[in-house]
CSV table of C-alpha atoms and ligand atoms in Angstrom, one decimal:
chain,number,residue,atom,x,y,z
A,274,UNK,CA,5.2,-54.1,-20.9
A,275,UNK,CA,7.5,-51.5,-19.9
A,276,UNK,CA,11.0,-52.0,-19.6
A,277,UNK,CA,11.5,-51.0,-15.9
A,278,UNK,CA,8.6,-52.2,-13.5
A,279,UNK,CA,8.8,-49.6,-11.0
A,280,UNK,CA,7.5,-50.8,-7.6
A,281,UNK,CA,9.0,-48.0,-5.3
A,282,UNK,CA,6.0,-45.4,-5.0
A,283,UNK,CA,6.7,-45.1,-1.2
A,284,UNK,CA,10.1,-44.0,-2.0
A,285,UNK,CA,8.7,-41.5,-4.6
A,286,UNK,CA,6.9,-40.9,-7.6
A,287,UNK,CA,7.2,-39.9,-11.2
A,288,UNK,CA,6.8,-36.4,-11.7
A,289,UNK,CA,3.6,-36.0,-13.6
A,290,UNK,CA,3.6,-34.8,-16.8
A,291,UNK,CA,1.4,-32.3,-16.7
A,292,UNK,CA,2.9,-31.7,-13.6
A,293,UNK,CA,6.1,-30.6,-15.7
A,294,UNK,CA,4.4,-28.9,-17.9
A,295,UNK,CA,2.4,-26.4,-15.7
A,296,UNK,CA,6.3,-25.4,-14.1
A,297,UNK,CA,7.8,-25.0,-17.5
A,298,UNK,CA,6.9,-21.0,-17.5
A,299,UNK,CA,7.5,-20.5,-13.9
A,300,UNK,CA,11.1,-21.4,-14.6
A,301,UNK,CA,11.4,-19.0,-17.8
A,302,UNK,CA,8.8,-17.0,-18.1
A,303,UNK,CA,7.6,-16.3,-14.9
A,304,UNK,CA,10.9,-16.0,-13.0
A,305,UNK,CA,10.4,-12.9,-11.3
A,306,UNK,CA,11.1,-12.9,-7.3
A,307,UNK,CA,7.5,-13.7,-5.9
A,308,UNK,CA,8.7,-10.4,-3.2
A,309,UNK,CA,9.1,-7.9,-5.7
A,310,UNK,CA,7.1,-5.1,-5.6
A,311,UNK,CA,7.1,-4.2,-9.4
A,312,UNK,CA,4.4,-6.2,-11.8
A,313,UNK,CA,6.7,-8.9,-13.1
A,314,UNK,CA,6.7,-10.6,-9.8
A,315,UNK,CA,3.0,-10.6,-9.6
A,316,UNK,CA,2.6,-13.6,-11.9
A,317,UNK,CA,4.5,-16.1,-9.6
A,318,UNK,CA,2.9,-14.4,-6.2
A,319,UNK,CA,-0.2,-15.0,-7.6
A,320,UNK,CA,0.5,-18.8,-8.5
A,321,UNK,CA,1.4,-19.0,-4.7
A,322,UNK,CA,-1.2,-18.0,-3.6
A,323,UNK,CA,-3.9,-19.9,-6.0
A,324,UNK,CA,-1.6,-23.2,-5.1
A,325,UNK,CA,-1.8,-22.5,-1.3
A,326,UNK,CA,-6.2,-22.1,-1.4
A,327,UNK,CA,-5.7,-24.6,-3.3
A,328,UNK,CA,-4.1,-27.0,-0.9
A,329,UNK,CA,-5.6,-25.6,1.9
A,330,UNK,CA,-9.4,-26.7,0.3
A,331,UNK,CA,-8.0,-29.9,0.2
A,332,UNK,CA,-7.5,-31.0,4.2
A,333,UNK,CA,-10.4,-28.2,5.2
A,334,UNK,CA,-7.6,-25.6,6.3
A,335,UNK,CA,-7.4,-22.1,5.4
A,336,UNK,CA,-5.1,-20.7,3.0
A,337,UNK,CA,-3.2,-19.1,5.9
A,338,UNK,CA,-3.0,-21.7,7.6
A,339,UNK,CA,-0.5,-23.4,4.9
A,340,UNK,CA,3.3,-23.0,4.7
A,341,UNK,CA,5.4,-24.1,1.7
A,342,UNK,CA,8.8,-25.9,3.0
A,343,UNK,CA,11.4,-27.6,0.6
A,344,UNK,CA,9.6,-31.6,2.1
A,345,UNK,CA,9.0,-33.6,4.4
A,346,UNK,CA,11.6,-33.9,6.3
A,347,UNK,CA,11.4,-30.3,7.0
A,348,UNK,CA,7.9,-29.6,7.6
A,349,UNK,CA,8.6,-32.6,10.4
A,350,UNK,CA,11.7,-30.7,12.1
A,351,UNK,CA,9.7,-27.5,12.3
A,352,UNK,CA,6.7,-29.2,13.4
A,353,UNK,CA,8.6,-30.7,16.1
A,354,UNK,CA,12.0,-28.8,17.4
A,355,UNK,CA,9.2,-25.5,17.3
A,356,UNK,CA,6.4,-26.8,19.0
A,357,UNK,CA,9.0,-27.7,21.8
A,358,UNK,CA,10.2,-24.1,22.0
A,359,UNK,CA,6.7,-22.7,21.8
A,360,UNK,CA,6.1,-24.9,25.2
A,361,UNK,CA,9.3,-23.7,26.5
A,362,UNK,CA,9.1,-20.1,25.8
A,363,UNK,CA,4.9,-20.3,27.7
A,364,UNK,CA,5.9,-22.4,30.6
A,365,UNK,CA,9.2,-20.4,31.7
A,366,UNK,CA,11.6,-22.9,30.2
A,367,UNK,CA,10.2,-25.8,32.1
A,368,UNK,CA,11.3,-28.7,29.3
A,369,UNK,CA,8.6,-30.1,27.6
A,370,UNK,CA,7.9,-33.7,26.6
A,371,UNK,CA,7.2,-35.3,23.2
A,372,UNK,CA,4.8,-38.5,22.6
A,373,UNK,CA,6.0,-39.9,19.5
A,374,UNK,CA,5.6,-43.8,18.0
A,375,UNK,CA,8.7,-46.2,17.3
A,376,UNK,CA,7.5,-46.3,13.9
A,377,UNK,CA,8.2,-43.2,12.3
A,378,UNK,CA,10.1,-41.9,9.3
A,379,UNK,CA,13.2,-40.6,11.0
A,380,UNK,CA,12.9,-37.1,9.9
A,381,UNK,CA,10.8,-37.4,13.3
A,382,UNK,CA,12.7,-39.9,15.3
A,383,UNK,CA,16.2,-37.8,14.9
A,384,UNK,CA,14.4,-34.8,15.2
A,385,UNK,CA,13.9,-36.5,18.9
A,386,UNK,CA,16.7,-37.1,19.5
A,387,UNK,CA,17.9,-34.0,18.6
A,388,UNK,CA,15.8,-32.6,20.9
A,389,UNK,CA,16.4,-34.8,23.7
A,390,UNK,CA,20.2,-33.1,23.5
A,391,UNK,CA,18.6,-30.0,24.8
A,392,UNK,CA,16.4,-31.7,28.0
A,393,UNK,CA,13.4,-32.8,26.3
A,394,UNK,CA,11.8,-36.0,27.2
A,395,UNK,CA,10.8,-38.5,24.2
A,396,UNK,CA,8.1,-41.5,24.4
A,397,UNK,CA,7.0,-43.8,22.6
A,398,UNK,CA,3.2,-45.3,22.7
A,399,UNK,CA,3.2,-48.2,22.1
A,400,UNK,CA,1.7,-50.0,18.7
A,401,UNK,CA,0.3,-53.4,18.3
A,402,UNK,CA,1.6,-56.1,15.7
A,403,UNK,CA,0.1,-54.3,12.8
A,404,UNK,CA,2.0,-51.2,13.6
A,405,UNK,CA,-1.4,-49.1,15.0
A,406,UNK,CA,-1.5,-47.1,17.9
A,407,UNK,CA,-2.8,-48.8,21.3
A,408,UNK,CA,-5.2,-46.5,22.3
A,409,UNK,CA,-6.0,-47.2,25.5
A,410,UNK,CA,-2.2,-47.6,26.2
A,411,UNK,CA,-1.8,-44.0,24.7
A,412,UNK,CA,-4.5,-42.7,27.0
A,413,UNK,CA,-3.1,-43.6,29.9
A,414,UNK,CA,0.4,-42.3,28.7
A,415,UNK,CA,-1.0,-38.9,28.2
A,416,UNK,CA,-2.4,-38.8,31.8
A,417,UNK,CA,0.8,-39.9,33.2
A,418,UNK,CA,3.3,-36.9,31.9
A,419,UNK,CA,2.2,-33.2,33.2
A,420,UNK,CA,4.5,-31.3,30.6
A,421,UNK,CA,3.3,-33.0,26.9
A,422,UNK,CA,4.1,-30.3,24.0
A,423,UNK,CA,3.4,-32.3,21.6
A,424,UNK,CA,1.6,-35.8,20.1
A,425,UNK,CA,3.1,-36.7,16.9
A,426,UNK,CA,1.8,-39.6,15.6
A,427,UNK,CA,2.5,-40.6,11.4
A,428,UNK,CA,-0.9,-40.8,9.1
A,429,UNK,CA,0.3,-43.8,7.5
A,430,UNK,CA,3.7,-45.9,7.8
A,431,UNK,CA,6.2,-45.6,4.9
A,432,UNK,CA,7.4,-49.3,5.3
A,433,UNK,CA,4.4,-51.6,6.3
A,434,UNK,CA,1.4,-48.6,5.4
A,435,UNK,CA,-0.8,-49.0,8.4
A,436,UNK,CA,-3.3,-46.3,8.5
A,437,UNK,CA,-3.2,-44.9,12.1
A,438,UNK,CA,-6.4,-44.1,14.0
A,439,UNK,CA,-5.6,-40.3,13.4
A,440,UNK,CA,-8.9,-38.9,14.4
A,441,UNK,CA,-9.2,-41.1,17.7
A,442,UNK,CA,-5.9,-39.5,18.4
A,443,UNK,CA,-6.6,-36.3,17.7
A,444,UNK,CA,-9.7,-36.4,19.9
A,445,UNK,CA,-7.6,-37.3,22.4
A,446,UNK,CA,-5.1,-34.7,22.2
A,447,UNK,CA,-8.1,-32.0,22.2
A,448,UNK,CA,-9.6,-33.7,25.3
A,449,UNK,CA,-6.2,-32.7,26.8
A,450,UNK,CA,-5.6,-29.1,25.0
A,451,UNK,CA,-2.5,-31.2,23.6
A,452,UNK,CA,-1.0,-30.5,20.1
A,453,UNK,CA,-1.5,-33.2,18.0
A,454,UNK,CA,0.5,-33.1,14.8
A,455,UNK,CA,0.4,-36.0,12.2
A,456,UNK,CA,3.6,-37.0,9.3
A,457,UNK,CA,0.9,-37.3,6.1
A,458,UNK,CA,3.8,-37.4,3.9
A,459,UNK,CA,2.6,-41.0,3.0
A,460,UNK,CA,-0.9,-40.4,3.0
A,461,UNK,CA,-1.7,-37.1,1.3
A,462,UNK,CA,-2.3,-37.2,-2.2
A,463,UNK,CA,-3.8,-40.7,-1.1
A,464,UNK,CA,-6.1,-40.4,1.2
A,465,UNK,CA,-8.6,-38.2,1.8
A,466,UNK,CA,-8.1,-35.7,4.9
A,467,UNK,CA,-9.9,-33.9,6.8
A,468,UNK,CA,-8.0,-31.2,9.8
A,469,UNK,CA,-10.6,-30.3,11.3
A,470,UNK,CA,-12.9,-33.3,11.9
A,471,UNK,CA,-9.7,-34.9,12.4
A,472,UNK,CA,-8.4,-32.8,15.2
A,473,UNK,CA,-5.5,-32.2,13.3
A,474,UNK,CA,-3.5,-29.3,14.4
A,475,UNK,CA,-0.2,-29.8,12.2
A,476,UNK,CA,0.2,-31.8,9.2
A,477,UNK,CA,3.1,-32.2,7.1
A,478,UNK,CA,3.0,-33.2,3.1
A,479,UNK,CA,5.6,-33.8,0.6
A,480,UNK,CA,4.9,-33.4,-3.1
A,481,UNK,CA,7.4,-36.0,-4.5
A,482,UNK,CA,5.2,-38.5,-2.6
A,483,UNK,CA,2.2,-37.8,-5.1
A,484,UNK,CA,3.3,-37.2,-8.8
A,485,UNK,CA,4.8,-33.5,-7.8
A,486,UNK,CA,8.3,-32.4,-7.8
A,487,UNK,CA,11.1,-33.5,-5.2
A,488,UNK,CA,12.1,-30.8,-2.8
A,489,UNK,CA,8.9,-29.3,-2.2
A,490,UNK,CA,6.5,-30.0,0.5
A,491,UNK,CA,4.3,-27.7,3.4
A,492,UNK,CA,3.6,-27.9,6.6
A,493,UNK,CA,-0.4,-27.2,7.7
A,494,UNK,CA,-0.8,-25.4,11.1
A,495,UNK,CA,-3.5,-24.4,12.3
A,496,UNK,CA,-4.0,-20.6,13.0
A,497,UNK,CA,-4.3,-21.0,16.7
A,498,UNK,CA,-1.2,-22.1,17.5
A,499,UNK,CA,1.9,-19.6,16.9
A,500,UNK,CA,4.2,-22.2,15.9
A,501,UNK,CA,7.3,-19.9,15.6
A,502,UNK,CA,10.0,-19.8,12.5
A,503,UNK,CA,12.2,-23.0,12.2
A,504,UNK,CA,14.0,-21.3,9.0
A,505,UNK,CA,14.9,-17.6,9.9
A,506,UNK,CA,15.6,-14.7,7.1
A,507,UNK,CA,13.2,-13.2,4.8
A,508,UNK,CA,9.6,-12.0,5.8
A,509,UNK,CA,8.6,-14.6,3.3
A,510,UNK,CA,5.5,-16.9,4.1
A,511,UNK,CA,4.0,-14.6,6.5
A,512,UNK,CA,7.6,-14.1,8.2
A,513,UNK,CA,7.0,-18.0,9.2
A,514,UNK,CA,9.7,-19.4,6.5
A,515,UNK,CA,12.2,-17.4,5.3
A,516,UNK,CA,13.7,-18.1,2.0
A,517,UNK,CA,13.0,-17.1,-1.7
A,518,UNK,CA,10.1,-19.5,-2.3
A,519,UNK,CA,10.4,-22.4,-4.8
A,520,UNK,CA,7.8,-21.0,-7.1
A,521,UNK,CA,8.1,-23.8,-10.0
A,522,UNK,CA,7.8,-26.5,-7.1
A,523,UNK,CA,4.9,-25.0,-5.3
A,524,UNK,CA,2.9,-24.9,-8.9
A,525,UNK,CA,4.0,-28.1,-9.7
A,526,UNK,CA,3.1,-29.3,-6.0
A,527,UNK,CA,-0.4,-27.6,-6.7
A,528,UNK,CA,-0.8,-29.2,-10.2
A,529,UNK,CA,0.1,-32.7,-8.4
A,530,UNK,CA,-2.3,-32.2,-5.8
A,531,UNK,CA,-5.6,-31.3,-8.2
A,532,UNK,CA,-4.9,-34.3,-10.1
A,533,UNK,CA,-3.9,-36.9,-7.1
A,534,UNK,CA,-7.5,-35.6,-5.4
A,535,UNK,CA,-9.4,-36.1,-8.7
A,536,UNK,CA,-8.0,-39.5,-9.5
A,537,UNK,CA,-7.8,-40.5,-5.9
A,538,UNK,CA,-11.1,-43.1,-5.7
A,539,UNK,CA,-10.7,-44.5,-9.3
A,540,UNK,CA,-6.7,-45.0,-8.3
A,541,UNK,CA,-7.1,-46.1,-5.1
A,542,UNK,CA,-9.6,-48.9,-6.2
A,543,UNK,CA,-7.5,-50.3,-9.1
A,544,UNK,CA,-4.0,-50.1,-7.2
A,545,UNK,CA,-5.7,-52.2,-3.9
A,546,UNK,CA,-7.0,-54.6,-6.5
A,547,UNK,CA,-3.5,-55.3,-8.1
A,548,UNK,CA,-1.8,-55.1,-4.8
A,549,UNK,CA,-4.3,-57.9,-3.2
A,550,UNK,CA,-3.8,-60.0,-6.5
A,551,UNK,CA,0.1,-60.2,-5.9
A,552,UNK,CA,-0.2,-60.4,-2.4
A,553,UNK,CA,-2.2,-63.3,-3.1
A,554,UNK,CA,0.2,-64.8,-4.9
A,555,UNK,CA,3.0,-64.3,-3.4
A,556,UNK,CA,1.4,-65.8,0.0
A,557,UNK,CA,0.0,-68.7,-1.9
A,558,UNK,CA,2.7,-69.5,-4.1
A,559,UNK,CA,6.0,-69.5,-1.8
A,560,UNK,CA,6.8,-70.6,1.0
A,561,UNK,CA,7.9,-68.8,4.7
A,562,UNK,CA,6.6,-65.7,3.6
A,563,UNK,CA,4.5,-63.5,5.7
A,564,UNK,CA,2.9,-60.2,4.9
A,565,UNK,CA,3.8,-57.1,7.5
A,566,UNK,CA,1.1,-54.3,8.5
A,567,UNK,CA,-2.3,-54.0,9.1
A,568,UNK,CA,-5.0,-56.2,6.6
A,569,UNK,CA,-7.3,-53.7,6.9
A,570,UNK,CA,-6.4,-50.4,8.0
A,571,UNK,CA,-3.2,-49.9,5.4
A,572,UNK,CA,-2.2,-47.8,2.5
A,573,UNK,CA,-4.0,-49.2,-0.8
A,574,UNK,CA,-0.4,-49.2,-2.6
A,575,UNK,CA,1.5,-51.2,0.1
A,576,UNK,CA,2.0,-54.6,-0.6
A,577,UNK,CA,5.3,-55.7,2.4
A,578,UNK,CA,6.7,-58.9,2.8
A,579,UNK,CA,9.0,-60.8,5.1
A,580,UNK,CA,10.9,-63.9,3.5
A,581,UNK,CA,12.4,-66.2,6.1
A,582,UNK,CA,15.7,-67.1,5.6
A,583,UNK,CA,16.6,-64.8,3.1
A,584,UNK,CA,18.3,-61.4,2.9
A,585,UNK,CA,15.6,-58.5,1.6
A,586,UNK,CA,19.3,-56.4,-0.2
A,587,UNK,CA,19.9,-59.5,-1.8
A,588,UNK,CA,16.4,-59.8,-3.4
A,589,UNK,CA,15.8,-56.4,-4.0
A,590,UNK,CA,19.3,-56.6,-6.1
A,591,UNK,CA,18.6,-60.2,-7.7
A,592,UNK,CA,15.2,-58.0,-8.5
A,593,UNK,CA,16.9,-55.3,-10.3
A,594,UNK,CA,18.4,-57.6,-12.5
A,595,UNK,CA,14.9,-58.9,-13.9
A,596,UNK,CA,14.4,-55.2,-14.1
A,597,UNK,CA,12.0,-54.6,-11.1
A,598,UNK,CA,12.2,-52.0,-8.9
A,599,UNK,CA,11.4,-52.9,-4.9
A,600,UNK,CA,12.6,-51.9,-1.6
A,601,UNK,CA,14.3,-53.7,0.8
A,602,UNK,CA,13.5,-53.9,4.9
A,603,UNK,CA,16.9,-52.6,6.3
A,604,UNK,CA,18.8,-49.4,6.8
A,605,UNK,CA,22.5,-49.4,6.2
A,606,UNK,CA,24.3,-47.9,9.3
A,607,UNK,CA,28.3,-47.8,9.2
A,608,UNK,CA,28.6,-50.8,6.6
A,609,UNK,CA,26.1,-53.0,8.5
A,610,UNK,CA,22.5,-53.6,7.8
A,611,UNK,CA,20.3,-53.2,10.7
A,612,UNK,CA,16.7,-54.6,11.3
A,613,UNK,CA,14.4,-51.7,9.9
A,614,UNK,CA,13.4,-49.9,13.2
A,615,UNK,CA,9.7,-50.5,12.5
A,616,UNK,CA,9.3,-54.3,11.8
A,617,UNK,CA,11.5,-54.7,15.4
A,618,UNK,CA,8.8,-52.6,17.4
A,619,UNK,CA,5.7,-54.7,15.6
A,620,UNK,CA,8.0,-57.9,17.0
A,621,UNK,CA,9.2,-59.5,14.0
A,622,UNK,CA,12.0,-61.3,15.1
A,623,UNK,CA,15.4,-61.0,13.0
A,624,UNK,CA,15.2,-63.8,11.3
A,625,UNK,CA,12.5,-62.8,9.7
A,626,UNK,CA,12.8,-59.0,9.3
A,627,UNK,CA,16.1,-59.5,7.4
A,628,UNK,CA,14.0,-60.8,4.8
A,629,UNK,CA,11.8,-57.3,4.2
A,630,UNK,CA,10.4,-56.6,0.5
A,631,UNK,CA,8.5,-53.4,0.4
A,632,UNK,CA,6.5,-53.4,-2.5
A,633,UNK,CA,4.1,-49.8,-3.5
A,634,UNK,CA,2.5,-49.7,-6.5
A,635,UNK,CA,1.9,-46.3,-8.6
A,636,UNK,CA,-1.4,-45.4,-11.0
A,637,UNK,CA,0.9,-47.1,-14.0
A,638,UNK,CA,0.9,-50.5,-13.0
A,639,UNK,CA,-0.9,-52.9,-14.8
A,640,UNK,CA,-1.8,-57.1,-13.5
A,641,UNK,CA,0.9,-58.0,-16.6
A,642,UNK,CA,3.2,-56.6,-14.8
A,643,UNK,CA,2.2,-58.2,-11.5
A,644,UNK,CA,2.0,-61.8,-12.8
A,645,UNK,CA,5.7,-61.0,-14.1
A,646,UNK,CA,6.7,-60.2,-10.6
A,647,UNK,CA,5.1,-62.8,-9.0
A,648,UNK,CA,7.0,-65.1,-11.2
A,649,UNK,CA,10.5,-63.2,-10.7
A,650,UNK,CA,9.9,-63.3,-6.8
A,651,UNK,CA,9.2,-66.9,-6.9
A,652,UNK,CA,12.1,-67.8,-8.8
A,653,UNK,CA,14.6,-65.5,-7.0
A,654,UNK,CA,13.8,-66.3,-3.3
A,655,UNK,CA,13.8,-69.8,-4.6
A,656,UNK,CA,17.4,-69.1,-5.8
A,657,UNK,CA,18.4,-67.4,-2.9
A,658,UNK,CA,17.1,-70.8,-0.7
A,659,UNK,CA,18.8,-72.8,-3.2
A,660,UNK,CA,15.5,-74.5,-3.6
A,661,UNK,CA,15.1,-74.0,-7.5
B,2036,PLP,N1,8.0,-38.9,6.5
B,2036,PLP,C1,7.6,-40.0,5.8
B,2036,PLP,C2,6.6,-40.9,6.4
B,2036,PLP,C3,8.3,-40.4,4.7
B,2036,PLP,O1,8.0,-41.5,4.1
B,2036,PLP,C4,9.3,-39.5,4.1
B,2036,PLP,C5,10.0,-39.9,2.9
B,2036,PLP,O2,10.2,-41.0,2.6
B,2036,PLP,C6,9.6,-38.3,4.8
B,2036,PLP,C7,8.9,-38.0,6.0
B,2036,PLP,C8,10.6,-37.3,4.3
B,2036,PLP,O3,10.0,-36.6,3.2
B,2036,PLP,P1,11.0,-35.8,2.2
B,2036,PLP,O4,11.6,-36.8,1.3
B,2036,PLP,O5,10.0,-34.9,1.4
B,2036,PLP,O6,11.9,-35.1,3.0
């Protein structure tokens, strides 16, 4: 058994190894600027360019219709503060309005709030217990605003990984003529997706999410909609994102992406099996526990807990002592720990949410390692009752 059970995979990932290999020569070999017009730049160009069909092939986009970003995060703010100005600069700066969930990552929630700064309106549909979007509910919410710019709705939650009903919502966005844009950064790599039976118009991805290098992500729009710059410079990226590309990142990224697709069903299938096998341990076999998310629609690598009466900090740190990696519920804002965001708008009372253990498991886990964790959690929330 390893020395280090690593149980964060929705934090991020180990960068493959052949993922590290295939960068090696873009770093120093290969260095030349990708925008130079002599031959020594031609090797990286072209590496961008075969990563970016590449990725395209794999959501059913077109090559053009990808954008290399340095995450996440970014492909969300772009995605967002943009698609607001691209309503504002069509509609003679009347302000537009944004249909978000409570649930997201806040590289989208801040981004709203950001934009709320500037006059922009902000909602929230509402989700069920499991953390899914009520569709109905979002139907009518559609049909009650005049001046949407934008659904953004995750693919899959980061803390509890409910799958959302992406292509329901994208229907319904096209039904409208609304942009629908989805935060995959939790669910590409893992699931497959498809943009255009989807109804997908923008999709963000970040490769440190799927065995690829941290820092490098893209954002998918779709060639109809002239989503203008977010980051402004260089005529890079088809004068859409300026900056001197990240050419080992994007080949690692690429490299990450080939494998994650080819492994996906074999992965997928043995990850759900260890996850339900210490889920159903840790349900059977301790007390005041319950499990947060959806049974049935949810990520195959998201195992998340609540432990009444218990701190989630404390056991992620009693944990790390037994030399297994988790994550805990709660954010840490000026000193204090808050309730994470998301397990207050499913309605898990305090009580309860304080006690948050996110568990996702990687490729490299084995059921050794899962009986030892079962056993570590048992003892440790025991310890933490005093009821050992
Ligand atoms: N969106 C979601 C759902 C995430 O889980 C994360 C990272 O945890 C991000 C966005 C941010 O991605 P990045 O770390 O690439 O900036």
């Amino acid at each position: 058994m390893n020395e280090m059970i690593y149980l964060d995979h929705a934090a991020t990932t180990r960068t493959l190894p052949e993922v590290t290999e295939a960068m090696a020569p873009y770093q120093d070999i290969y260095y030349g600027n990708p925008s130079t017009i002599y031959e020594f730049g031609e090797k990286s160009r072209e590496a961008i360019e075969r990563t970016r069909c590449f990725i395209a092939r794999t959501i059913h986009a077109r090559p053009e219709e990808i954008f290399f970003t340095s995450g996440g995060t970014e492909s969300d703010n772009w995605a967002l503060k943009e698609a607001v100005h691209l309503y504002e600069s069509k509609n003679g700066r009347r302000k537009g309005h944004i249909l978000t969930t409570p649930i997201e990552h806040h590289a989208i929630l801040n981004s709203c709030r950001e934009l709320e700064q500037t006059g922009c309106g902000v909602s929230y549909l509402k989700v069920d217990e499991s953390g899914r979007v009520i569709l109905r509910e979002a139907e009518e919410d559609v049909l009650s605003r005049e001046n949407v710019c934008l659904i953004s709705v995750m693919y899959a939650n980061n803390e509890i990984g409910t799958i959302e009903p992406i292509d329901e919502l994208g229907r319904m966005a096209k039904r409208r003529n609304l942009i629908f844009h989805t935060d995959a950064v939790q669910a590409y790599g893992h699931l497959p997706i498809h943009v255009q039976r989807e109804g997908i118009d923008m999709l963000s991805a970040s490769a440190h999410k799927f065995g690829g290098p941290k820092g490098v992500g893209f954002l998918y729009i779709r060639r109809e909609i002239n989503l203008p710059a977010f980051v402004h410079g260089g005529a890079q990226e088809s004068n859409r994102r300026a900056g001197t590309e990240n050419v080992p990142g994007i080949v690692g990224m690429g490299v990450a992406a080939e494998l994650a697709h080819k492994r996906m069903q074999t992965e997928r299938r043995k990850i759900r099996y260890l996850r339900d096998y210490l889920a159903h341990r840790v349900l059977q076999e301790i007390p005041d526990v319950i499990m947060t998310g959806n049974r049935k629609f949810r990520l195959a690598n998201n195992a998340s807990f609540c432990f009444k009466g218990i701190t989630g900090e404390a056991a992620a740190i009693l944990l790390d002592t037994q030399g297994i990696c988790v994550s805990s519920g709660s954010a840490c804002s000026t000193g204090s720990l808050e309730d994470s965001h998301v397990l207050t708008a499913v309605g898990i009372e305090s009580e309860w949410a304080r006690g948050a253990v996110r568990i996702t498991l990687g490729a490299e886990n084995t059921k050794e390692e899962m009986d030892y964790v079962a056993e570590k959690i048992k003892m440790v929330i025991a310890d933490m009752r005093g009821t050992r």
